[in-house]
Amino acid sequence: MAELVIPSLPVETRCPPFPLRQYNGFWIPEPILPGVTAARARFEPRPSDVFLASVPKSGTTWLKALALATLNRAKHPPCDPDHPLRHRNPHDCVEFLEAPVAWSKDGGGGVFAALPSPRVIATHLPCSLLPGGITEEEGSGGRIVYICRDPKDTLVSTWLYIKKMVAFAGARANDDDGKLLVPRPTSFTIEEAFELFCDGRCVCGPQWRHVGGYWEESKRRPEKVLFLRYEEMLEDPMGNVRKLAEFMGCAFSAEEEEAGVVRHIVELCSLDVLKDMEVNKSGTQGYVKNESFFRKGVAGDWSNHMTPAMAARLDKIVKDELHGSGFRF
Ligand code: A3P
């Protein structure tokens, strides 16, 4: 992989609020790039690690909550009134591997070295940009759970989220570093977001290339990569949580099934319950309000914002790009 010289990389400034840089075929937010290199150089995977990978707005928050609640259910039963998810936003419970702040907190393995096993770590990075130890053939670098979503719903969710993020950032005098935001647009229309998305220009896009990379990895190493679909999780959340638990090496026992633990985890992590937690109504992630992570949470909301012609065009792009991969949305 070529040495990273950020100013020399192609830039895209029309996707607020961060400039994107094209790096190894993907559009990565410029502020994230130092975290990408730090992770690639210094991250030491453990066999028990669980990585939660996704394109933004594909169900990351939900997956973080479900994985955390499932893996830690012995210590934190889902009905516990003191459960971490009742006091903290899922993004405060599970850190992103590429978050530069995670690497600035100490000189060695970032905040991750201090975490007890099994660690749950999220990432929006494409498979090809993960630290090598995670994806090696014989690697002992843990397991990956990937969540994908219909690109049309991902686009609409992204567009609405960006508008909220821009409005929130705009309401503050300065962003945290004072230099990270691109000029704030007076408007950001669905048509603008659509054209950029179709051109692959969105966070960690092209979305279909991101999905295709993990799809291939899940075919190559099915015991190490679990490929989930947002729409299937909506249809059968309990079945998918059982699948997730089994994959993470902590399948539910007959006693747990009997006691309704799976149902309790699904309820705790449901959109309505999380949305209603005080921390998710009033807290922030610094750059965005926590409430912005919880919207409708349905399949097919794209039809309320995109025309049939836009949908057909995006579907065709994705179908053509993924032709021959064996993957279909
Ligand atoms: P919508 O904007 O379509 O409603 P991410 O977590 O990757 O940022 O994705 C955000 C999307 O997931 C949003 O979709 C949001 O509403 C939905 N979401 C968040 N929490 C959820 C949950 N607990 N269950 C189902 N969907 C959820």
mmCIF file of C-alpha atoms and ligand atoms in Angstrom:
data_model
loop_
_atom_site.group_PDB
_atom_site.id
_atom_site.type_symbol
_atom_site.label_atom_id
_atom_site.label_comp_id
_atom_site.label_asym_id
_atom_site.label_seq_id
_atom_site.Cartn_x
_atom_site.Cartn_y
_atom_site.Cartn_z
ATOM 1 C CA MET A 1 0.000 0.000 0.000
ATOM 2 C CA ALA A 2 1.403 3.393 -1.025
ATOM 3 C CA GLU A 3 2.538 5.819 1.660
ATOM 4 C CA LEU A 4 -0.223 8.202 2.653
ATOM 5 C CA VAL A 5 0.312 11.817 1.574
ATOM 6 C CA ILE A 6 -3.093 13.343 2.228
ATOM 7 C CA PRO A 7 -2.841 16.556 0.175
ATOM 8 C CA SER A 8 -1.863 14.550 -2.904
ATOM 9 C CA LEU A 9 -5.060 12.456 -2.834
ATOM 10 C CA PRO A 10 -8.075 13.402 -4.992
ATOM 11 C CA VAL A 11 -10.512 15.463 -2.946
ATOM 12 C CA GLU A 12 -14.314 15.847 -2.918
ATOM 13 C CA THR A 13 -15.748 18.805 -1.024
ATOM 14 C CA ARG A 14 -19.406 18.561 -2.004
ATOM 15 C CA CYS A 15 -20.288 15.924 0.634
ATOM 16 C CA PRO A 16 -20.689 17.923 3.830
ATOM 17 C CA PRO A 17 -19.495 18.222 6.457
ATOM 18 C CA PHE A 18 -16.030 16.742 5.765
ATOM 19 C CA PRO A 19 -13.822 16.743 2.713
ATOM 20 C CA LEU A 20 -13.461 13.231 1.323
ATOM 21 C CA ARG A 21 -10.183 11.907 -0.039
ATOM 22 C CA GLN A 22 -9.978 9.079 -2.525
ATOM 23 C CA TYR A 23 -7.701 6.462 -1.053
ATOM 24 C CA ASN A 24 -7.226 2.974 -2.473
ATOM 25 C CA GLY A 25 -10.462 3.231 -4.419
ATOM 26 C CA PHE A 26 -12.636 4.562 -1.576
ATOM 27 C CA TRP A 27 -13.756 8.040 -0.478
ATOM 28 C CA ILE A 28 -12.555 8.423 3.099
ATOM 29 C CA PRO A 29 -13.290 11.504 5.279
ATOM 30 C CA GLU A 30 -10.062 13.451 5.510
ATOM 31 C CA PRO A 31 -10.134 13.722 9.323
ATOM 32 C CA ILE A 32 -10.275 9.921 9.546
ATOM 33 C CA LEU A 33 -7.189 9.211 7.446
ATOM 34 C CA PRO A 34 -4.690 9.597 10.323
ATOM 35 C CA GLY A 35 -6.756 7.020 12.244
ATOM 36 C CA VAL A 36 -6.685 4.680 9.252
ATOM 37 C CA THR A 37 -2.901 4.754 9.090
ATOM 38 C CA ALA A 38 -2.525 4.500 12.868
ATOM 39 C CA ALA A 39 -4.795 1.450 12.940
ATOM 40 C CA ARG A 40 -2.980 -0.195 10.046
ATOM 41 C CA ALA A 41 0.406 0.403 11.643
ATOM 42 C CA ARG A 42 -0.351 -0.252 15.286
ATOM 43 C CA PHE A 43 -3.513 -2.241 15.811
ATOM 44 C CA GLU A 44 -2.916 -5.725 17.210
ATOM 45 C CA PRO A 45 -5.921 -7.982 16.692
ATOM 46 C CA ARG A 46 -6.848 -10.701 19.173
ATOM 47 C CA PRO A 47 -8.536 -13.998 18.299
ATOM 48 C CA SER A 48 -11.555 -13.064 20.419
ATOM 49 C CA ASP A 49 -12.096 -9.661 18.761
ATOM 50 C CA VAL A 50 -15.443 -8.943 17.123
ATOM 51 C CA PHE A 51 -15.400 -6.253 14.422
ATOM 52 C CA LEU A 52 -18.672 -4.664 13.372
ATOM 53 C CA ALA A 53 -18.300 -3.366 9.831
ATOM 54 C CA SER A 54 -20.674 -1.274 7.751
ATOM 55 C CA VAL A 55 -21.183 1.597 5.390
ATOM 56 C CA PRO A 56 -22.584 4.495 7.465
ATOM 57 C CA LYS A 57 -26.395 4.501 7.680
ATOM 58 C CA SER A 58 -26.696 0.761 7.155
ATOM 59 C CA GLY A 59 -27.654 -0.147 10.731
ATOM 60 C CA THR A 60 -24.338 0.357 12.548
ATOM 61 C CA THR A 61 -25.949 1.723 15.719
ATOM 62 C CA TRP A 62 -28.361 -1.206 15.904
ATOM 63 C CA LEU A 63 -25.597 -3.747 15.306
ATOM 64 C CA LYS A 64 -23.420 -2.145 17.984
ATOM 65 C CA ALA A 65 -26.260 -2.394 20.499
ATOM 66 C CA LEU A 66 -27.165 -5.976 19.587
ATOM 67 C CA ALA A 67 -23.586 -7.270 19.614
ATOM 68 C CA LEU A 68 -22.805 -5.557 22.890
ATOM 69 C CA ALA A 69 -25.978 -6.735 24.612
ATOM 70 C CA THR A 70 -25.528 -10.293 23.310
ATOM 71 C CA LEU A 71 -21.851 -10.676 24.151
ATOM 72 C CA ASN A 72 -22.126 -9.142 27.622
ATOM 73 C CA ARG A 73 -25.472 -10.611 28.678
ATOM 74 C CA ALA A 74 -24.007 -12.580 31.605
ATOM 75 C CA LYS A 75 -22.567 -9.447 33.193
ATOM 76 C CA HIS A 76 -25.333 -7.134 31.987
ATOM 77 C CA PRO A 77 -28.663 -8.959 31.549
ATOM 78 C CA PRO A 78 -30.837 -7.062 29.066
ATOM 79 C CA CYS A 79 -33.524 -6.371 31.697
ATOM 80 C CA ASP A 80 -31.014 -4.838 34.114
ATOM 81 C CA PRO A 81 -32.193 -1.254 34.776
ATOM 82 C CA ASP A 82 -28.512 -0.311 34.934
ATOM 83 C CA HIS A 83 -27.647 -1.825 31.554
ATOM 84 C CA PRO A 84 -24.975 0.312 29.788
ATOM 85 C CA LEU A 85 -27.313 0.856 26.839
ATOM 86 C CA ARG A 86 -29.808 2.540 29.161
ATOM 87 C CA HIS A 87 -27.252 5.211 30.057
ATOM 88 C CA ARG A 88 -24.972 5.430 27.053
ATOM 89 C CA ASN A 89 -25.451 5.777 23.334
ATOM 90 C CA PRO A 90 -24.256 2.648 21.467
ATOM 91 C CA HIS A 91 -21.512 4.768 19.876
ATOM 92 C CA ASP A 92 -20.186 5.593 23.347
ATOM 93 C CA CYS A 93 -20.058 1.878 24.153
ATOM 94 C CA VAL A 94 -18.298 0.668 20.979
ATOM 95 C CA GLU A 95 -15.444 2.727 19.525
ATOM 96 C CA PHE A 96 -14.573 2.998 15.835
ATOM 97 C CA LEU A 97 -11.213 1.454 14.930
ATOM 98 C CA GLU A 98 -10.341 4.388 12.672
ATOM 99 C CA ALA A 99 -11.401 7.184 15.067
ATOM 100 C CA PRO A 100 -8.286 9.371 15.295
ATOM 101 C CA VAL A 101 -9.203 10.243 18.880
ATOM 102 C CA ALA A 102 -8.952 6.562 19.791
ATOM 103 C CA TRP A 103 -5.322 6.609 18.661
ATOM 104 C CA SER A 104 -4.394 9.918 20.204
ATOM 105 C CA LYS A 105 -5.165 8.770 23.727
ATOM 106 C CA ASP A 106 -1.965 6.765 24.201
ATOM 107 C CA GLY A 107 1.171 5.992 22.295
ATOM 108 C CA GLY A 108 0.710 2.257 21.773
ATOM 109 C CA GLY A 109 -2.409 0.430 20.740
ATOM 110 C CA GLY A 110 -4.748 3.357 21.165
ATOM 111 C CA VAL A 111 -7.681 2.910 23.501
ATOM 112 C CA PHE A 112 -8.077 -0.627 22.195
ATOM 113 C CA ALA A 113 -5.023 -2.107 23.946
ATOM 114 C CA ALA A 114 -6.610 -1.407 27.317
ATOM 115 C CA LEU A 115 -9.954 -3.055 26.513
ATOM 116 C CA PRO A 116 -10.630 -6.435 28.096
ATOM 117 C CA SER A 117 -11.359 -9.392 25.812
ATOM 118 C CA PRO A 118 -13.578 -10.060 24.032
ATOM 119 C CA ARG A 119 -13.376 -6.615 22.451
ATOM 120 C CA VAL A 120 -16.152 -5.271 20.229
ATOM 121 C CA ILE A 121 -14.800 -2.706 17.777
ATOM 122 C CA ALA A 122 -16.669 -1.005 14.941
ATOM 123 C CA THR A 123 -15.393 0.142 11.584
ATOM 124 C CA HIS A 124 -16.644 1.856 8.462
ATOM 125 C CA LEU A 125 -13.429 0.972 6.643
ATOM 126 C CA PRO A 126 -13.657 -1.159 3.526
ATOM 127 C CA CYS A 127 -12.332 -4.686 3.946
ATOM 128 C CA SER A 128 -9.251 -3.884 1.866
ATOM 129 C CA LEU A 129 -8.208 -1.107 4.277
ATOM 130 C CA LEU A 130 -8.484 -3.116 7.503
ATOM 131 C CA PRO A 131 -5.243 -3.771 9.373
ATOM 132 C CA GLY A 132 -3.667 -6.861 7.793
ATOM 133 C CA GLY A 133 -3.881 -9.119 10.843
ATOM 134 C CA ILE A 134 -7.682 -9.035 10.729
ATOM 135 C CA THR A 135 -8.045 -10.422 7.225
ATOM 136 C CA GLU A 136 -5.057 -12.760 6.865
ATOM 137 C CA GLU A 137 -5.856 -16.241 5.598
ATOM 138 C CA GLU A 138 -4.438 -17.925 8.674
ATOM 139 C CA GLY A 139 -5.048 -14.851 10.755
ATOM 140 C CA SER A 140 -5.971 -15.144 14.389
ATOM 141 C CA GLY A 141 -7.428 -11.676 14.135
ATOM 142 C CA GLY A 142 -10.960 -12.267 15.316
ATOM 143 C CA ARG A 143 -14.302 -12.241 13.562
ATOM 144 C CA ILE A 144 -16.109 -9.690 11.426
ATOM 145 C CA VAL A 145 -19.850 -9.048 11.402
ATOM 146 C CA TYR A 146 -20.900 -7.012 8.377
ATOM 147 C CA ILE A 147 -24.266 -5.319 7.961
ATOM 148 C CA CYS A 148 -25.441 -4.181 4.549
ATOM 149 C CA ARG A 149 -28.545 -2.300 3.490
ATOM 150 C CA ASP A 150 -30.368 -1.441 0.285
ATOM 151 C CA PRO A 151 -28.278 1.369 -1.243
ATOM 152 C CA LYS A 152 -31.377 3.497 -1.859
ATOM 153 C CA ASP A 153 -32.305 3.492 1.825
ATOM 154 C CA THR A 154 -28.654 4.018 2.762
ATOM 155 C CA LEU A 155 -28.544 7.054 0.491
ATOM 156 C CA VAL A 156 -31.755 8.593 1.847
ATOM 157 C CA SER A 157 -30.724 7.922 5.450
ATOM 158 C CA THR A 158 -27.297 9.460 4.733
ATOM 159 C CA TRP A 159 -28.786 12.535 3.094
ATOM 160 C CA LEU A 160 -31.166 13.251 5.984
ATOM 161 C CA TYR A 161 -28.433 12.577 8.553
ATOM 162 C CA ILE A 162 -26.000 14.937 6.805
ATOM 163 C CA LYS A 163 -28.595 17.696 6.814
ATOM 164 C CA LYS A 164 -29.038 17.259 10.575
ATOM 165 C CA MET A 165 -25.291 17.127 11.128
ATOM 166 C CA VAL A 166 -24.736 20.310 9.106
ATOM 167 C CA ALA A 167 -27.539 22.091 10.951
ATOM 168 C CA PHE A 168 -26.067 21.049 14.304
ATOM 169 C CA ALA A 169 -22.496 21.985 13.366
ATOM 170 C CA GLY A 170 -23.763 25.240 11.921
ATOM 171 C CA ALA A 171 -25.432 26.074 15.201
ATOM 172 C CA ARG A 172 -22.049 26.039 16.929
ATOM 173 C CA ALA A 173 -19.457 28.753 16.527
ATOM 174 C CA ASN A 174 -16.731 26.327 15.493
ATOM 175 C CA ASP A 175 -16.254 22.632 15.017
ATOM 176 C CA ASP A 176 -13.850 20.960 17.442
ATOM 177 C CA ASP A 177 -10.743 21.470 15.337
ATOM 178 C CA GLY A 178 -11.909 24.520 13.471
ATOM 179 C CA LYS A 179 -10.560 23.156 10.222
ATOM 180 C CA LEU A 180 -12.429 19.993 9.447
ATOM 181 C CA LEU A 181 -15.635 21.200 7.900
ATOM 182 C CA VAL A 182 -16.092 22.023 4.267
ATOM 183 C CA PRO A 183 -17.997 25.251 3.524
ATOM 184 C CA ARG A 184 -21.530 24.689 4.751
ATOM 185 C CA PRO A 185 -23.979 24.516 1.893
ATOM 186 C CA THR A 186 -27.109 26.601 2.112
ATOM 187 C CA SER A 187 -28.981 23.582 0.839
ATOM 188 C CA PHE A 188 -28.103 19.975 0.145
ATOM 189 C CA THR A 189 -30.759 18.488 -2.078
ATOM 190 C CA ILE A 190 -31.567 14.828 -2.598
ATOM 191 C CA GLU A 191 -30.629 15.355 -6.246
ATOM 192 C CA GLU A 192 -27.145 16.528 -5.245
ATOM 193 C CA ALA A 193 -26.706 13.704 -2.752
ATOM 194 C CA PHE A 194 -27.948 11.212 -5.354
ATOM 195 C CA GLU A 195 -25.494 12.285 -8.058
ATOM 196 C CA LEU A 196 -22.598 12.085 -5.631
ATOM 197 C CA PHE A 197 -23.737 8.686 -4.308
ATOM 198 C CA CYS A 198 -24.126 7.295 -7.844
ATOM 199 C CA ASP A 199 -20.565 8.396 -8.478
ATOM 200 C CA GLY A 200 -19.434 6.510 -5.356
ATOM 201 C CA ARG A 201 -18.811 9.774 -3.513
ATOM 202 C CA CYS A 202 -20.045 9.224 0.018
ATOM 203 C CA VAL A 203 -18.319 8.262 3.271
ATOM 204 C CA CYS A 204 -16.312 5.088 2.557
ATOM 205 C CA GLY A 205 -18.054 4.762 -0.818
ATOM 206 C CA PRO A 206 -18.666 3.490 -3.364
ATOM 207 C CA GLN A 207 -21.227 1.737 -1.198
ATOM 208 C CA TRP A 208 -21.490 -1.278 -3.539
ATOM 209 C CA ARG A 209 -17.720 -1.756 -3.613
ATOM 210 C CA HIS A 210 -17.670 -1.699 0.201
ATOM 211 C CA VAL A 211 -20.469 -4.292 0.326
ATOM 212 C CA GLY A 212 -18.870 -6.396 -2.425
ATOM 213 C CA GLY A 213 -15.534 -6.502 -0.593
ATOM 214 C CA TYR A 214 -17.051 -7.890 2.589
ATOM 215 C CA TRP A 215 -19.328 -10.203 0.616
ATOM 216 C CA GLU A 216 -16.294 -11.773 -1.028
ATOM 217 C CA GLU A 217 -14.528 -12.015 2.313
ATOM 218 C CA SER A 218 -17.573 -13.756 3.815
ATOM 219 C CA LYS A 219 -17.484 -16.295 0.992
ATOM 220 C CA ARG A 220 -13.726 -16.791 1.378
ATOM 221 C CA ARG A 221 -13.810 -17.164 5.160
ATOM 222 C CA PRO A 222 -17.395 -17.886 6.247
ATOM 223 C CA GLU A 223 -16.289 -18.961 9.713
ATOM 224 C CA LYS A 224 -14.687 -15.529 10.217
ATOM 225 C CA VAL A 225 -17.106 -13.177 8.450
ATOM 226 C CA LEU A 226 -20.843 -13.074 9.095
ATOM 227 C CA PHE A 227 -22.790 -11.157 6.455
ATOM 228 C CA LEU A 228 -26.063 -9.661 7.707
ATOM 229 C CA ARG A 229 -28.746 -7.683 5.890
ATOM 230 C CA TYR A 230 -30.612 -4.840 7.568
ATOM 231 C CA GLU A 231 -33.881 -5.780 5.859
ATOM 232 C CA GLU A 232 -33.650 -9.413 7.028
ATOM 233 C CA MET A 233 -32.917 -8.232 10.549
ATOM 234 C CA LEU A 234 -36.077 -6.126 10.507
ATOM 235 C CA GLU A 235 -38.068 -9.155 9.364
ATOM 236 C CA ASP A 236 -36.601 -11.588 11.855
ATOM 237 C CA PRO A 237 -34.630 -9.825 14.597
ATOM 238 C CA MET A 238 -34.650 -12.814 16.957
ATOM 239 C CA GLY A 239 -33.404 -15.239 14.312
ATOM 240 C CA ASN A 240 -30.603 -12.844 13.406
ATOM 241 C CA VAL A 241 -29.612 -12.297 17.032
ATOM 242 C CA ARG A 242 -29.366 -16.076 17.469
ATOM 243 C CA LYS A 243 -27.187 -16.214 14.353
ATOM 244 C CA LEU A 244 -25.045 -13.375 15.704
ATOM 245 C CA ALA A 245 -24.616 -15.074 19.088
ATOM 246 C CA GLU A 246 -23.644 -18.387 17.527
ATOM 247 C CA PHE A 247 -21.154 -16.681 15.242
ATOM 248 C CA MET A 248 -19.593 -14.752 18.135
ATOM 249 C CA GLY A 249 -19.173 -18.048 20.019
ATOM 250 C CA CYS A 250 -21.844 -17.387 22.645
ATOM 251 C CA ALA A 251 -24.947 -19.225 21.414
ATOM 252 C CA PHE A 252 -28.016 -18.994 23.641
ATOM 253 C CA SER A 253 -28.583 -21.927 25.947
ATOM 254 C CA ALA A 254 -31.922 -23.710 26.261
ATOM 255 C CA GLU A 255 -32.355 -22.027 29.653
ATOM 256 C CA GLU A 256 -31.769 -18.604 28.125
ATOM 257 C CA GLU A 257 -34.219 -19.347 25.341
ATOM 258 C CA GLU A 258 -36.734 -20.472 27.923
ATOM 259 C CA ALA A 259 -36.198 -17.278 29.931
ATOM 260 C CA GLY A 260 -36.790 -15.097 26.873
ATOM 261 C CA VAL A 261 -33.280 -13.601 26.817
ATOM 262 C CA VAL A 262 -33.240 -13.297 23.013
ATOM 263 C CA ARG A 263 -36.516 -11.384 23.061
ATOM 264 C CA HIS A 264 -35.286 -9.132 25.853
ATOM 265 C CA ILE A 265 -32.127 -8.271 23.892
ATOM 266 C CA VAL A 266 -34.157 -7.509 20.771
ATOM 267 C CA GLU A 267 -36.500 -5.298 22.800
ATOM 268 C CA LEU A 268 -33.690 -3.443 24.568
ATOM 269 C CA CYS A 269 -32.019 -2.724 21.212
ATOM 270 C CA SER A 270 -35.180 -1.855 19.314
ATOM 271 C CA LEU A 271 -35.401 1.538 17.657
ATOM 272 C CA ASP A 272 -38.322 2.683 19.796
ATOM 273 C CA VAL A 273 -36.701 1.713 23.088
ATOM 274 C CA LEU A 274 -33.277 3.173 22.284
ATOM 275 C CA LYS A 275 -34.810 6.315 20.819
ATOM 276 C CA ASP A 276 -36.671 6.883 24.058
ATOM 277 C CA MET A 277 -33.617 6.642 26.354
ATOM 278 C CA GLU A 278 -32.791 10.002 27.898
ATOM 279 C CA VAL A 279 -29.174 9.806 26.707
ATOM 280 C CA ASN A 280 -30.350 9.363 23.134
ATOM 281 C CA LYS A 281 -32.832 12.214 23.374
ATOM 282 C CA SER A 282 -30.441 14.750 24.853
ATOM 283 C CA GLY A 283 -26.807 13.663 24.343
ATOM 284 C CA THR A 284 -24.407 14.316 21.477
ATOM 285 C CA GLN A 285 -21.392 12.737 19.841
ATOM 286 C CA GLY A 286 -19.788 16.169 19.637
ATOM 287 C CA TYR A 287 -20.462 16.603 15.923
ATOM 288 C CA VAL A 288 -24.069 15.373 15.923
ATOM 289 C CA LYS A 289 -26.970 14.859 18.304
ATOM 290 C CA ASN A 290 -27.519 11.284 19.486
ATOM 291 C CA GLU A 291 -31.149 11.505 18.361
ATOM 292 C CA SER A 292 -29.932 11.789 14.755
ATOM 293 C CA PHE A 293 -28.934 8.110 14.804
ATOM 294 C CA PHE A 294 -32.547 7.031 15.287
ATOM 295 C CA ARG A 295 -35.085 7.896 12.621
ATOM 296 C CA LYS A 296 -37.651 5.603 10.991
ATOM 297 C CA GLY A 297 -35.692 2.364 10.819
ATOM 298 C CA VAL A 298 -37.745 0.790 8.025
ATOM 299 C CA ALA A 299 -37.081 -0.750 4.614
ATOM 300 C CA GLY A 300 -38.188 1.180 1.547
ATOM 301 C CA ASP A 301 -38.379 4.734 2.883
ATOM 302 C CA TRP A 302 -36.390 5.754 -0.220
ATOM 303 C CA SER A 303 -39.673 5.844 -2.141
ATOM 304 C CA ASN A 304 -40.718 8.909 -0.137
ATOM 305 C CA HIS A 305 -37.683 10.870 -1.311
ATOM 306 C CA MET A 306 -36.490 9.437 -4.626
ATOM 307 C CA THR A 307 -38.302 9.191 -7.943
ATOM 308 C CA PRO A 308 -38.750 5.775 -9.611
ATOM 309 C CA ALA A 309 -36.300 6.950 -12.295
ATOM 310 C CA MET A 310 -33.633 7.728 -9.688
ATOM 311 C CA ALA A 311 -34.203 4.343 -8.059
ATOM 312 C CA ALA A 312 -33.939 2.514 -11.386
ATOM 313 C CA ARG A 313 -30.714 4.339 -12.234
ATOM 314 C CA LEU A 314 -29.055 3.548 -8.904
ATOM 315 C CA ASP A 315 -30.253 -0.068 -9.000
ATOM 316 C CA LYS A 316 -28.712 -0.476 -12.443
ATOM 317 C CA ILE A 317 -25.379 1.033 -11.402
ATOM 318 C CA VAL A 318 -25.174 -1.291 -8.423
ATOM 319 C CA LYS A 319 -26.290 -4.337 -10.414
ATOM 320 C CA ASP A 320 -23.710 -3.663 -13.135
ATOM 321 C CA GLU A 321 -20.932 -2.981 -10.636
ATOM 322 C CA LEU A 322 -21.633 -6.176 -8.695
ATOM 323 C CA HIS A 323 -22.193 -8.292 -11.788
ATOM 324 C CA GLY A 324 -20.371 -11.596 -11.462
ATOM 325 C CA SER A 325 -19.866 -11.281 -7.704
ATOM 326 C CA GLY A 326 -22.799 -13.535 -6.890
ATOM 327 C CA PHE A 327 -24.229 -10.800 -4.664
ATOM 328 C CA ARG A 328 -27.639 -9.234 -5.158
ATOM 329 C CA PHE A 329 -29.442 -6.658 -3.054
HETATM 330 P P1 A3P B 1 -33.228 5.549 8.749
HETATM 331 O O1 A3P B 1 -32.574 6.881 8.588
HETATM 332 O O2 A3P B 1 -33.620 4.948 7.443
HETATM 333 O O3 A3P B 1 -34.360 5.560 9.702
HETATM 334 P P2 A3P B 1 -26.380 3.846 11.246
HETATM 335 O O4 A3P B 1 -26.631 3.284 12.581
HETATM 336 O O5 A3P B 1 -25.474 2.992 10.405
HETATM 337 O O6 A3P B 1 -25.984 5.261 11.314
HETATM 338 O O7 A3P B 1 -27.770 3.770 10.452
HETATM 339 C C1 A3P B 1 -28.827 4.601 10.814
HETATM 340 C C2 A3P B 1 -30.110 3.966 10.333
HETATM 341 O O8 A3P B 1 -30.415 2.860 11.188
HETATM 342 C C3 A3P B 1 -31.263 4.917 10.436
HETATM 343 O O9 A3P B 1 -32.149 4.543 9.375
HETATM 344 C C4 A3P B 1 -31.828 4.594 11.801
HETATM 345 O O10 A3P B 1 -33.160 4.979 11.979
HETATM 346 C C5 A3P B 1 -31.665 3.084 11.817
HETATM 347 N N1 A3P B 1 -31.598 2.547 13.187
HETATM 348 C C6 A3P B 1 -30.954 3.069 14.253
HETATM 349 N N2 A3P B 1 -31.148 2.311 15.333
HETATM 350 C C7 A3P B 1 -31.939 1.291 14.956
HETATM 351 C C8 A3P B 1 -32.512 0.175 15.646
HETATM 352 N N3 A3P B 1 -32.315 0.002 16.938
HETATM 353 N N4 A3P B 1 -33.273 -0.678 14.949
HETATM 354 C C9 A3P B 1 -33.496 -0.500 13.616
HETATM 355 N N5 A3P B 1 -32.989 0.532 12.916
HETATM 356 C C10 A3P B 1 -32.224 1.417 13.569
#
